[in-house]
mmCIF file of C-alpha atoms in Angstrom:
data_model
loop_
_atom_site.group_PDB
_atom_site.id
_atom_site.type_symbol
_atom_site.label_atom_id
_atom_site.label_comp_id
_atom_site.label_asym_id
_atom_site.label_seq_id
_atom_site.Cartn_x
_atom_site.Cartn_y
_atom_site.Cartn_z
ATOM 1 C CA UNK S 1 14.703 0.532 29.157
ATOM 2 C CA UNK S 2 12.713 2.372 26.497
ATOM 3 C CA UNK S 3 8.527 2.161 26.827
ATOM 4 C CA UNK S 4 7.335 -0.527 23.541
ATOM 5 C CA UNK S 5 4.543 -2.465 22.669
ATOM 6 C CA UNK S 6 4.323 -6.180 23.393
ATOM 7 C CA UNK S 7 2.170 -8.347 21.455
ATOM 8 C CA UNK S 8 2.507 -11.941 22.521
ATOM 9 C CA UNK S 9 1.372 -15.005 19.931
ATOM 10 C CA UNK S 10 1.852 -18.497 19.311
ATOM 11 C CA UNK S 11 5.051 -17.394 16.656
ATOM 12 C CA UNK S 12 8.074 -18.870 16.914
ATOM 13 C CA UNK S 13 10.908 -15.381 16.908
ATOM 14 C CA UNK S 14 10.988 -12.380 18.175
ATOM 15 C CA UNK S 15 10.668 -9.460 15.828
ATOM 16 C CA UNK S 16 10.800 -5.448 16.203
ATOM 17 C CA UNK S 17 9.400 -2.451 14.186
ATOM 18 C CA UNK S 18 9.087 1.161 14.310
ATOM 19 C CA UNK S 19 5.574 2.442 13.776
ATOM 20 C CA UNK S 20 4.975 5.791 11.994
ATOM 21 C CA UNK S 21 4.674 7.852 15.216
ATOM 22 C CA UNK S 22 8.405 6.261 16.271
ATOM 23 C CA UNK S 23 6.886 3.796 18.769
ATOM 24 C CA UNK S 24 8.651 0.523 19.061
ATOM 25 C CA UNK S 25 6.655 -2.582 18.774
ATOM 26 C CA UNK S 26 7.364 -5.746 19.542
ATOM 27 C CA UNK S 27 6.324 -9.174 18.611
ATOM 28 C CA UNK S 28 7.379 -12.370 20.886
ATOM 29 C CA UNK S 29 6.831 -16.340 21.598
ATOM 30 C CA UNK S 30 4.626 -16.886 24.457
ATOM 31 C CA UNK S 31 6.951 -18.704 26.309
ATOM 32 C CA UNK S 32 9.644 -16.114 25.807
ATOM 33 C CA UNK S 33 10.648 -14.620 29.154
ATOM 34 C CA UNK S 34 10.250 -10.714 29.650
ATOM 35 C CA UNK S 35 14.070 -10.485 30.531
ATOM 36 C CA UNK S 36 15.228 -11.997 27.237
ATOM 37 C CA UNK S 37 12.847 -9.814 25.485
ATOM 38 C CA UNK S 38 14.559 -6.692 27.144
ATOM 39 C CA UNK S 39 18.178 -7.599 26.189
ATOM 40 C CA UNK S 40 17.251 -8.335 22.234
ATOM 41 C CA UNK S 41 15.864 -4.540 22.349
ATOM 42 C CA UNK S 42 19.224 -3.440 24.153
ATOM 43 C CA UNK S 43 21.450 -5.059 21.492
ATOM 44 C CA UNK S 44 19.165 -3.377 19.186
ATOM 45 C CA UNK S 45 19.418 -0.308 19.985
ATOM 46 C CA UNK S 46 21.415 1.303 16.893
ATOM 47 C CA UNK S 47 18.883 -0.308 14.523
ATOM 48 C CA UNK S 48 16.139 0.894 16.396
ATOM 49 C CA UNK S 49 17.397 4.677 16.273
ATOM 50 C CA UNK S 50 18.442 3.997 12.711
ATOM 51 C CA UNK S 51 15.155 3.090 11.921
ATOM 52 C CA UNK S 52 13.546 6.097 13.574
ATOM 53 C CA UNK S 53 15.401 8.620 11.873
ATOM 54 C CA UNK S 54 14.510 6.894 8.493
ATOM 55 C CA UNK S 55 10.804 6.948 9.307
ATOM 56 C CA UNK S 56 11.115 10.201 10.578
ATOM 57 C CA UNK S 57 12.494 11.234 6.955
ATOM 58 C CA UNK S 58 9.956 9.637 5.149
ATOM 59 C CA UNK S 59 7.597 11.613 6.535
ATOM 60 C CA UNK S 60 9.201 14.829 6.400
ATOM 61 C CA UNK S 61 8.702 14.281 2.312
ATOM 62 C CA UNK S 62 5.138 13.320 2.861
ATOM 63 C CA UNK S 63 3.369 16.543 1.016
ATOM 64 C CA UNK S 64 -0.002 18.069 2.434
ATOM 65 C CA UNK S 65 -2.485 18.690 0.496
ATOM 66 C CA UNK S 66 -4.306 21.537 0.025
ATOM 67 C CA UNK S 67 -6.762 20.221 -2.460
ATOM 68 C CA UNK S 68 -6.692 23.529 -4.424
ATOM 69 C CA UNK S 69 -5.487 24.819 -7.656
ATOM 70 C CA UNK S 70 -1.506 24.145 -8.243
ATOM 71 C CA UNK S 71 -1.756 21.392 -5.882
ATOM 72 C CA UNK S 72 0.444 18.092 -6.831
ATOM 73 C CA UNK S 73 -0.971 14.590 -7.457
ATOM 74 C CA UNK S 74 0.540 11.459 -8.097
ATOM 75 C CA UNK S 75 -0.906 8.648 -10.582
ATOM 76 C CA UNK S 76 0.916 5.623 -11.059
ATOM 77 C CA UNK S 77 4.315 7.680 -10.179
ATOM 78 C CA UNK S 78 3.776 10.465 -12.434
ATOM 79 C CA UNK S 79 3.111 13.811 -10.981
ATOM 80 C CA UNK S 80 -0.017 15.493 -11.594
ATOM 81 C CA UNK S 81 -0.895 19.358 -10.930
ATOM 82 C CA UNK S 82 -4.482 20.367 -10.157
ATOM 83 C CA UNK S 83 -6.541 22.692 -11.959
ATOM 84 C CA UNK S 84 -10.362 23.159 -10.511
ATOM 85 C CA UNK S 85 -12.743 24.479 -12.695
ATOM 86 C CA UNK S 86 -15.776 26.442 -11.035
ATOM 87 C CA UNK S 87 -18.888 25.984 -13.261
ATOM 88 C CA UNK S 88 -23.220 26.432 -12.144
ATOM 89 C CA UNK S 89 -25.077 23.329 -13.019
ATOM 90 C CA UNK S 90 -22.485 21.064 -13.989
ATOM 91 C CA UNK S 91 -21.755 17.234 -13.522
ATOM 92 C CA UNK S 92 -19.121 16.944 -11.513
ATOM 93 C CA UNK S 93 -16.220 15.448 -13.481
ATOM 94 C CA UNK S 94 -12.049 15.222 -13.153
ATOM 95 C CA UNK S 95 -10.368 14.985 -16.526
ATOM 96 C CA UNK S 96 -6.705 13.833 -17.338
ATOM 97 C CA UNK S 97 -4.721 15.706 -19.708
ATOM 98 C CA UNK S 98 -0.784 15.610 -20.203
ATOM 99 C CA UNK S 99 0.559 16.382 -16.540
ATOM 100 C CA UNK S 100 -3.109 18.409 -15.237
ATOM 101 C CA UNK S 101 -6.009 16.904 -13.471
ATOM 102 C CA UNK S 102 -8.840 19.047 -13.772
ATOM 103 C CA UNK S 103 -11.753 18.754 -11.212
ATOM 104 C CA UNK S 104 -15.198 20.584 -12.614
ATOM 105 C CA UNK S 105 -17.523 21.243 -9.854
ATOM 106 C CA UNK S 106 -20.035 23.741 -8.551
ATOM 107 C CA UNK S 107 -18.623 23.971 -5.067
ATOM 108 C CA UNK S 108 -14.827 24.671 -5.877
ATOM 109 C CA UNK S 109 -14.066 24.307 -1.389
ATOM 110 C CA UNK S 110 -11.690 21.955 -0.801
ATOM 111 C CA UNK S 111 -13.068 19.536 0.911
ATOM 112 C CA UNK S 112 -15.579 19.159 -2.284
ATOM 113 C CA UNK S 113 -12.388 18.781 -4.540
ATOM 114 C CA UNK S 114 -11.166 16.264 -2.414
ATOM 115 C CA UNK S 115 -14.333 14.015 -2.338
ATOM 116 C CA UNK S 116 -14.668 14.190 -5.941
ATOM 117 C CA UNK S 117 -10.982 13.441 -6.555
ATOM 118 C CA UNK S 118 -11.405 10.679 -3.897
ATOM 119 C CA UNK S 119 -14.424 9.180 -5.711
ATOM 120 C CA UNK S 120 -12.385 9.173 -9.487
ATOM 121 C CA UNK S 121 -9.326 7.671 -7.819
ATOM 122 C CA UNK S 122 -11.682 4.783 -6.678
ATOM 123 C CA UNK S 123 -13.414 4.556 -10.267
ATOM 124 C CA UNK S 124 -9.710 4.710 -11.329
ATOM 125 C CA UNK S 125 -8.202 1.719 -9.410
ATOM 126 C CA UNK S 126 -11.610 -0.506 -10.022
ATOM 127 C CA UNK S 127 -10.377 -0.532 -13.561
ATOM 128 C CA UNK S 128 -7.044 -0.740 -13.566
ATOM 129 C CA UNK S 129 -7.176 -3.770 -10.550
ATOM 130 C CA UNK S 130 -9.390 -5.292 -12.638
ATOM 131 C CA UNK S 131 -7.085 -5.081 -15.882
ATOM 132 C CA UNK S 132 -3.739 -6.129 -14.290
ATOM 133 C CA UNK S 133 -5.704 -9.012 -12.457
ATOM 134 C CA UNK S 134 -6.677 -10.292 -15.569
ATOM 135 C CA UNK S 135 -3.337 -9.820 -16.891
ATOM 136 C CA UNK S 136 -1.417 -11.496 -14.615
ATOM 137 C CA UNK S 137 -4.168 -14.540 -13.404
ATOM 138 C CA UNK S 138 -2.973 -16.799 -16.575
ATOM 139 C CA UNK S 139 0.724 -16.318 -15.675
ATOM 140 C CA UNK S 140 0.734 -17.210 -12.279
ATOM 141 C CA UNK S 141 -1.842 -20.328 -12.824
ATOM 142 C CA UNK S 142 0.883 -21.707 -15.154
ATOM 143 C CA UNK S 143 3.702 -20.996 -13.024
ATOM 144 C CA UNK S 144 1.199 -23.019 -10.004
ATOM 145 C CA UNK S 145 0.763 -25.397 -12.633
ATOM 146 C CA UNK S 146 4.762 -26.018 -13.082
ATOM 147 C CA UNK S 147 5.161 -25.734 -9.159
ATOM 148 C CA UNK S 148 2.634 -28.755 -9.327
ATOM 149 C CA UNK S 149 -0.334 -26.673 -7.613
ATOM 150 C CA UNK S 150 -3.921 -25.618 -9.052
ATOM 151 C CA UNK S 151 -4.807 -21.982 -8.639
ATOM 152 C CA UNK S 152 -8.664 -20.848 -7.038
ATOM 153 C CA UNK S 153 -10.908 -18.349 -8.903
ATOM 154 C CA UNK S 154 -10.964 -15.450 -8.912
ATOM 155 C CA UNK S 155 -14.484 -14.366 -7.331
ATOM 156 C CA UNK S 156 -14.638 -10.958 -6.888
ATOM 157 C CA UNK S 157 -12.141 -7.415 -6.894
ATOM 158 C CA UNK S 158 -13.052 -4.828 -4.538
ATOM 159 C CA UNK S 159 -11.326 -1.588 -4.280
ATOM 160 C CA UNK S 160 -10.754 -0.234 -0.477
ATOM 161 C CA UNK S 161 -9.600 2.580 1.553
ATOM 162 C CA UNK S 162 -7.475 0.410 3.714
ATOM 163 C CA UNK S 163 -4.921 2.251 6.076
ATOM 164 C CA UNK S 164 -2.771 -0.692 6.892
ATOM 165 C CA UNK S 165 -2.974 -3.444 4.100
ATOM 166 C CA UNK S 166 -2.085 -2.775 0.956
ATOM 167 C CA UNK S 167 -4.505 -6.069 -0.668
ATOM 168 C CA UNK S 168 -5.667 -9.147 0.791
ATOM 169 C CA UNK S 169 -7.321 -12.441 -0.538
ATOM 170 C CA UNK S 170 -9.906 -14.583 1.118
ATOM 171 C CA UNK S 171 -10.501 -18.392 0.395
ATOM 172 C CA UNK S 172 -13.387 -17.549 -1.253
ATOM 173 C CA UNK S 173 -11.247 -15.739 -4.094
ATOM 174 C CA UNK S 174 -11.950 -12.386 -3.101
ATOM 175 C CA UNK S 175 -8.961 -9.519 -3.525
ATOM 176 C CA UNK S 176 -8.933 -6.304 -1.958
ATOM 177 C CA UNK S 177 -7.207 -3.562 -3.453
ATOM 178 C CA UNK S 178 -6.268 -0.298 -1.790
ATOM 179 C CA UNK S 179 -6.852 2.534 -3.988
ATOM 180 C CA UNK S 180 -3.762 4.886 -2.682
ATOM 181 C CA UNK S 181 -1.927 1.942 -4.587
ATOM 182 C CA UNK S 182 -2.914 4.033 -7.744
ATOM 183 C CA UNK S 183 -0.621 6.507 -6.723
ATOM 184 C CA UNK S 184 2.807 4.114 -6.859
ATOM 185 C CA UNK S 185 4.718 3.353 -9.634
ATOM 186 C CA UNK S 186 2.932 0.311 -12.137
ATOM 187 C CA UNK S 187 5.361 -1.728 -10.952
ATOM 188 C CA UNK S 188 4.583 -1.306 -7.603
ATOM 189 C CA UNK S 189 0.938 -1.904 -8.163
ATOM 190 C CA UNK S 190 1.388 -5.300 -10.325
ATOM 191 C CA UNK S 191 3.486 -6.647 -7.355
ATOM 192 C CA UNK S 192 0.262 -6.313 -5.247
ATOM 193 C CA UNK S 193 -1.361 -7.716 -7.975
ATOM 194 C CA UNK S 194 0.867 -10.978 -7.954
ATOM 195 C CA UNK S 195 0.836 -11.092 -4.308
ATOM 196 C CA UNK S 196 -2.554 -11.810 -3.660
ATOM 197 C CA UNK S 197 -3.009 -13.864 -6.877
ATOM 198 C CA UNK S 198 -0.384 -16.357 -5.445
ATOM 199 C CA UNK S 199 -2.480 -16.510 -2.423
ATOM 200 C CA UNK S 200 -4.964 -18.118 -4.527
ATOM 201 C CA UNK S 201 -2.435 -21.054 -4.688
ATOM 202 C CA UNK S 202 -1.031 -20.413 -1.055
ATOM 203 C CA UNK S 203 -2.868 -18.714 1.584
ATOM 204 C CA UNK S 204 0.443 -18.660 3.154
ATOM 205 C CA UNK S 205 3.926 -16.943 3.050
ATOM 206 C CA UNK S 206 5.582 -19.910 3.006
ATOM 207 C CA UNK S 207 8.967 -20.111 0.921
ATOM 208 C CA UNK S 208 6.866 -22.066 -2.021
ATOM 209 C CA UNK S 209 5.023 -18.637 -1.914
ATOM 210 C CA UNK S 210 7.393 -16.367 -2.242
ATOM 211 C CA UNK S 211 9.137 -18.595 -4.824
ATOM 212 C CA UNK S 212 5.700 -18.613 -6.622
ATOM 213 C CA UNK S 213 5.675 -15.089 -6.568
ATOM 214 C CA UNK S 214 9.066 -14.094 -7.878
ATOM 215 C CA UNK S 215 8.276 -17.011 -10.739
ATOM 216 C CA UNK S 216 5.725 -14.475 -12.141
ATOM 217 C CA UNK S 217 7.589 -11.428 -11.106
ATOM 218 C CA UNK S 218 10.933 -11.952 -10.677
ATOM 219 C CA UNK S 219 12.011 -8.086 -9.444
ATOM 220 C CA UNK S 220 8.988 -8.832 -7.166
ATOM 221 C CA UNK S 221 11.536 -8.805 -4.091
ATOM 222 C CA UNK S 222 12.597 -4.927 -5.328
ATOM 223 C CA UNK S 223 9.087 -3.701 -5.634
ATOM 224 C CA UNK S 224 8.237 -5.273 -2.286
ATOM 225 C CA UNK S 225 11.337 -3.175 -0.750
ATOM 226 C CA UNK S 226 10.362 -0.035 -2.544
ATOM 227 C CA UNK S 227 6.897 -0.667 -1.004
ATOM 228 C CA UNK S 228 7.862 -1.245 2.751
ATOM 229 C CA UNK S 229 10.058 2.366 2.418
ATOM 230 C CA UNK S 230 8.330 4.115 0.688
ATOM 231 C CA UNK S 231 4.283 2.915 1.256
ATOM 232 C CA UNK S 232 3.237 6.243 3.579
ATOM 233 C CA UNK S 233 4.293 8.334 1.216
ATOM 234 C CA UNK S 234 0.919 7.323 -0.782
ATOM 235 C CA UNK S 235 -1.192 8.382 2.499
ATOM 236 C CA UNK S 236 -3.086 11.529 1.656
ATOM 237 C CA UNK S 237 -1.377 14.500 4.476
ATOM 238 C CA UNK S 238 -4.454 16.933 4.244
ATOM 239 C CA UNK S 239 -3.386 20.715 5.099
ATOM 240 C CA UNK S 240 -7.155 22.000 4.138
#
């Protein structure tokens, strides 16, 4: 028997996944015996080392980043090359033009590109959360509205550096956004969008949820998928 990870809760199945290093983790009923838990990971087995190898090819297209000039960037799926611009006393500033982001900066090291980049991909993501939020609130209160529900407020948007949730929604009407969103597809991002605006209606994933969800975004199930595959590939690999 293979070494995993047991976390034990008050959930009703038993569930399996492969974390990013290739460790298996596992997720189980209290009352579930140790034995039975053993025997679902046996039977397993081929979807475990399935799932391995695809992790373990996902990350093998992660790119590192060198943070210096020629080096690739993505925003909202397009690819961006960078271009760093070494000037004395000027404000530090990244510009956008056709497929080039140029960083201006005194202190051309990369670990100073990186900060700055950092910093406008943050300024970036407050706007354009902020934008598709407001986009998308209206459509999902009157798809609540048809489900026979009443949607919360929206209270505040905050844009995180989050390493294992892509947004989240308190009952306050708060949503957190993680910026490395930015670098996905639009799609991709709006399906975050909708997600936590639903949980404005439910602060559940209860079938009415989803169903709420996929009202206002119908490919939301396909986005979701792309996201699950392909969400590390947004992690920032440094190689400075």
């Amino acid at each position: 028997m293979e070494a995993y990870q047991l976390t034990r809760s008050r959930r009703k199945s038993l569930s399996l996944a492969i974390g990013k290093d290739g460790s298996l983790l596992v997720k189980a009923p209290n009352w579930l015996p140790k034995y039975q838990i053993e025997e679902f990971i046996r039977q397993k087995s081929d979807w475990i080392q399935a799932r391995r190898l695809e992790i373990y090819q996902i990350q093998q297209q992660k790119a590192a980043h060198t943070f210096q000039e020629g080096d690739c960037f993505l925003f909202l799926g397009e690819k961006y090359y960078l271009r760093v611009r070494c000037m004395e006393q000027c404000k530090e500033k990244v510009e956008m033009q056709e497929n080039t982001l140029t960083v201006t900066t005194e202190n051309p090291r990369s670990a100073q590109v990186k900060e700055i980049l950092e910093r406008w991909y943050f300024h970036q993501a407050g706007e354009i959360f902020s934008e598709r939020t407001a986009y998308y609130y209206p459509m999902a209160a009157q798809a609540a509205e048809k489900a026979g529900e009443n949607i919360g407020c929206v209270n505040r948007i905050t844009v995180r550096n989050q390493k294992t949730r892509w947004g989240s929604c308190s009952s306050k009407g708060n949503l957190n956004f993680n910026w490395r969103l930015l670098q996905a597809p639009k799609e991709i991002l709006d399906y975050v969008v909708v997600h936590e605006l639903c949980h404005l209606v439910y602060m559940n994933h209860s079938r009415q949820f989803w169903n709420l969800v996929e009202t206002v975004l119908p490919e939301a199930m396909e986005y979701r998928s792309w996201l699950k595959q392909n969400g590390s590939l947004l992690d920032w690999e440094e190689d400075v």
